[in-house]
C-alpha positions as a Markdown table, in Angstrom:
| # | Residue | x | y | z |
|---|---|---|---|---|
| 1 | Unk | 2.0 | 37.3 | 9.9 |
| 2 | Unk | 1.6 | 34.0 | 8.2 |
| 3 | Unk | 3.0 | 30.9 | 9.8 |
| 4 | Unk | 5.7 | 29.0 | 7.8 |
| 5 | Unk | 6.2 | 25.4 | 8.2 |
| 6 | Unk | 9.8 | 24.0 | 7.8 |
| 7 | Unk | 10.3 | 20.4 | 7.4 |
| 8 | Unk | 7.4 | 17.8 | 8.3 |
| 9 | Unk | 4.6 | 20.7 | 8.7 |
| 10 | Unk | 1.8 | 18.4 | 10.4 |
| 11 | Unk | 4.2 | 17.2 | 13.2 |
| 12 | Unk | 5.2 | 20.6 | 13.7 |
| 13 | Unk | 1.4 | 22.0 | 13.8 |
| 14 | Unk | 1.1 | 19.3 | 16.5 |
| 15 | Unk | 3.8 | 20.1 | 18.3 |
| 16 | Unk | 2.7 | 24.0 | 18.1 |
| 17 | Unk | -0.6 | 22.8 | 19.7 |
| 18 | Unk | 0.1 | 19.9 | 22.2 |
| 19 | Unk | 3.3 | 20.8 | 23.3 |
| 20 | Unk | 4.9 | 17.5 | 22.1 |
| 21 | Unk | 8.9 | 16.8 | 21.4 |
| 22 | Unk | 8.9 | 16.5 | 17.5 |
| 23 | Unk | 11.9 | 14.3 | 17.9 |
| 24 | Unk | 9.5 | 11.6 | 19.9 |
| 25 | Unk | 6.6 | 11.7 | 17.7 |
| 26 | Unk | 8.6 | 10.7 | 14.5 |
| 27 | Unk | 9.9 | 7.6 | 16.2 |
| 28 | Unk | 6.2 | 6.7 | 16.9 |
| 29 | Unk | 5.7 | 6.1 | 12.9 |
| 30 | Unk | 8.1 | 3.2 | 12.5 |
| 31 | Unk | 5.8 | 0.4 | 15.1 |
| 32 | Unk | 3.1 | 1.4 | 12.8 |
| 33 | Unk | 4.9 | 0.9 | 9.7 |
| 34 | Unk | 6.2 | -2.5 | 10.8 |
| 35 | Unk | 2.9 | -3.6 | 12.0 |
| 36 | Unk | 1.1 | -2.6 | 8.6 |
| 37 | Unk | 4.0 | -4.7 | 6.9 |
| 38 | Unk | 3.8 | -7.4 | 9.0 |
| 39 | Unk | 0.0 | -7.3 | 8.6 |
| 40 | Unk | -0.1 | -7.0 | 4.7 |
| 41 | Unk | 2.5 | -9.8 | 4.6 |
| 42 | Unk | 0.0 | -12.4 | 7.1 |
| 43 | Unk | -2.9 | -11.6 | 5.3 |
| 44 | Unk | -1.2 | -12.1 | 1.8 |
| 45 | Unk | 0.4 | -15.6 | 3.4 |
| 46 | Unk | -3.0 | -16.8 | 4.8 |
| 47 | Unk | -4.9 | -16.1 | 1.4 |
| 48 | Unk | -3.4 | -15.0 | -1.6 |
| 49 | Unk | -0.5 | -17.4 | -1.8 |
| 50 | Unk | -3.2 | -20.4 | -0.7 |
| 51 | Unk | -5.6 | -19.1 | -3.6 |
| 52 | Unk | -3.0 | -19.2 | -5.9 |
| 53 | Unk | -2.0 | -22.8 | -4.9 |
| 54 | Unk | -5.8 | -23.6 | -5.7 |
| 55 | Unk | -6.1 | -22.3 | -8.9 |
| 56 | Unk | -2.7 | -23.4 | -10.1 |
| 57 | Unk | -3.5 | -26.9 | -9.1 |
| 58 | Unk | -6.8 | -26.7 | -10.8 |
| 59 | Unk | -5.6 | -25.7 | -14.0 |
| 60 | Unk | -2.4 | -27.8 | -13.8 |
| 61 | Unk | 0.2 | -24.9 | -14.1 |
| 62 | Unk | 3.3 | -25.0 | -12.9 |
| 63 | Unk | 4.0 | -23.0 | -9.5 |
| 64 | Unk | 6.5 | -20.9 | -11.1 |
| 65 | Unk | 4.6 | -20.0 | -14.1 |
| 66 | Unk | 1.2 | -19.5 | -11.9 |
| 67 | Unk | 3.2 | -17.1 | -9.3 |
| 68 | Unk | 4.8 | -15.3 | -11.9 |
| 69 | Unk | 1.3 | -14.6 | -13.9 |
| 70 | Unk | -1.2 | -14.7 | -11.0 |
| 71 | Unk | 0.7 | -12.7 | -8.6 |
| 72 | Unk | 1.1 | -10.1 | -11.3 |
| 73 | Unk | -2.6 | -10.0 | -11.9 |
| 74 | Unk | -3.2 | -10.0 | -8.5 |
| 75 | Unk | -0.9 | -6.9 | -7.9 |
| 76 | Unk | -2.2 | -4.9 | -11.1 |
| 77 | Unk | -5.7 | -6.1 | -11.5 |
| 78 | Unk | -7.4 | -3.0 | -10.3 |
| 79 | Unk | -5.3 | -0.7 | -12.8 |
| 80 | Unk | -6.3 | -3.2 | -15.9 |
| 81 | Unk | -9.7 | -2.9 | -14.4 |
| 82 | Unk | -9.7 | 1.2 | -13.9 |
| 83 | Unk | -8.5 | 1.1 | -17.7 |
| 84 | Unk | -11.0 | -1.2 | -19.1 |
| 85 | Unk | -13.9 | 0.9 | -17.6 |
| 86 | Unk | -12.0 | 3.6 | -19.0 |
| 87 | Unk | -12.3 | 2.2 | -22.6 |
| 88 | Unk | -16.4 | 2.1 | -22.1 |
| 89 | Unk | -16.6 | 5.7 | -20.1 |
| 90 | Unk | -14.3 | 8.2 | -21.4 |
| 91 | Unk | -13.0 | 10.1 | -18.6 |
| 92 | Unk | -9.5 | 10.9 | -16.8 |
| 93 | Unk | -9.1 | 7.8 | -14.3 |
| 94 | Unk | -7.5 | 5.9 | -16.9 |
| 95 | Unk | -4.2 | 8.1 | -17.2 |
| 96 | Unk | -4.5 | 8.4 | -13.1 |
| 97 | Unk | -4.0 | 4.6 | -12.9 |
| 98 | Unk | -1.4 | 4.5 | -15.3 |
| 99 | Unk | 0.7 | 7.3 | -13.6 |
| 100 | Unk | -0.3 | 6.0 | -10.0 |
| 101 | Unk | 0.7 | 2.4 | -10.6 |
| 102 | Unk | 4.1 | 3.8 | -12.0 |
| 103 | Unk | 5.1 | 6.0 | -9.2 |
């Protein structure tokens, strides 16, 4: 018989082989996720925001305009680069970038 997994299939697979209670295993993800959010906020605060401050001072851009435009470019810059590359070298990666960016 083919085993069928319901719910969280990887957790069920681990629980079958390691005899771990799935309930407690589900709760272990939350501290990891919270740490990743904190780490991302810390890195952005240390590097990304300070670089926007330097650029806005150097080019005399108001803070609100620099925040809106440069932060949007920082978030969507990889998609823009992929689509520009897809113009010169036709591939399906441009479509994937657009669909992935909207998700």
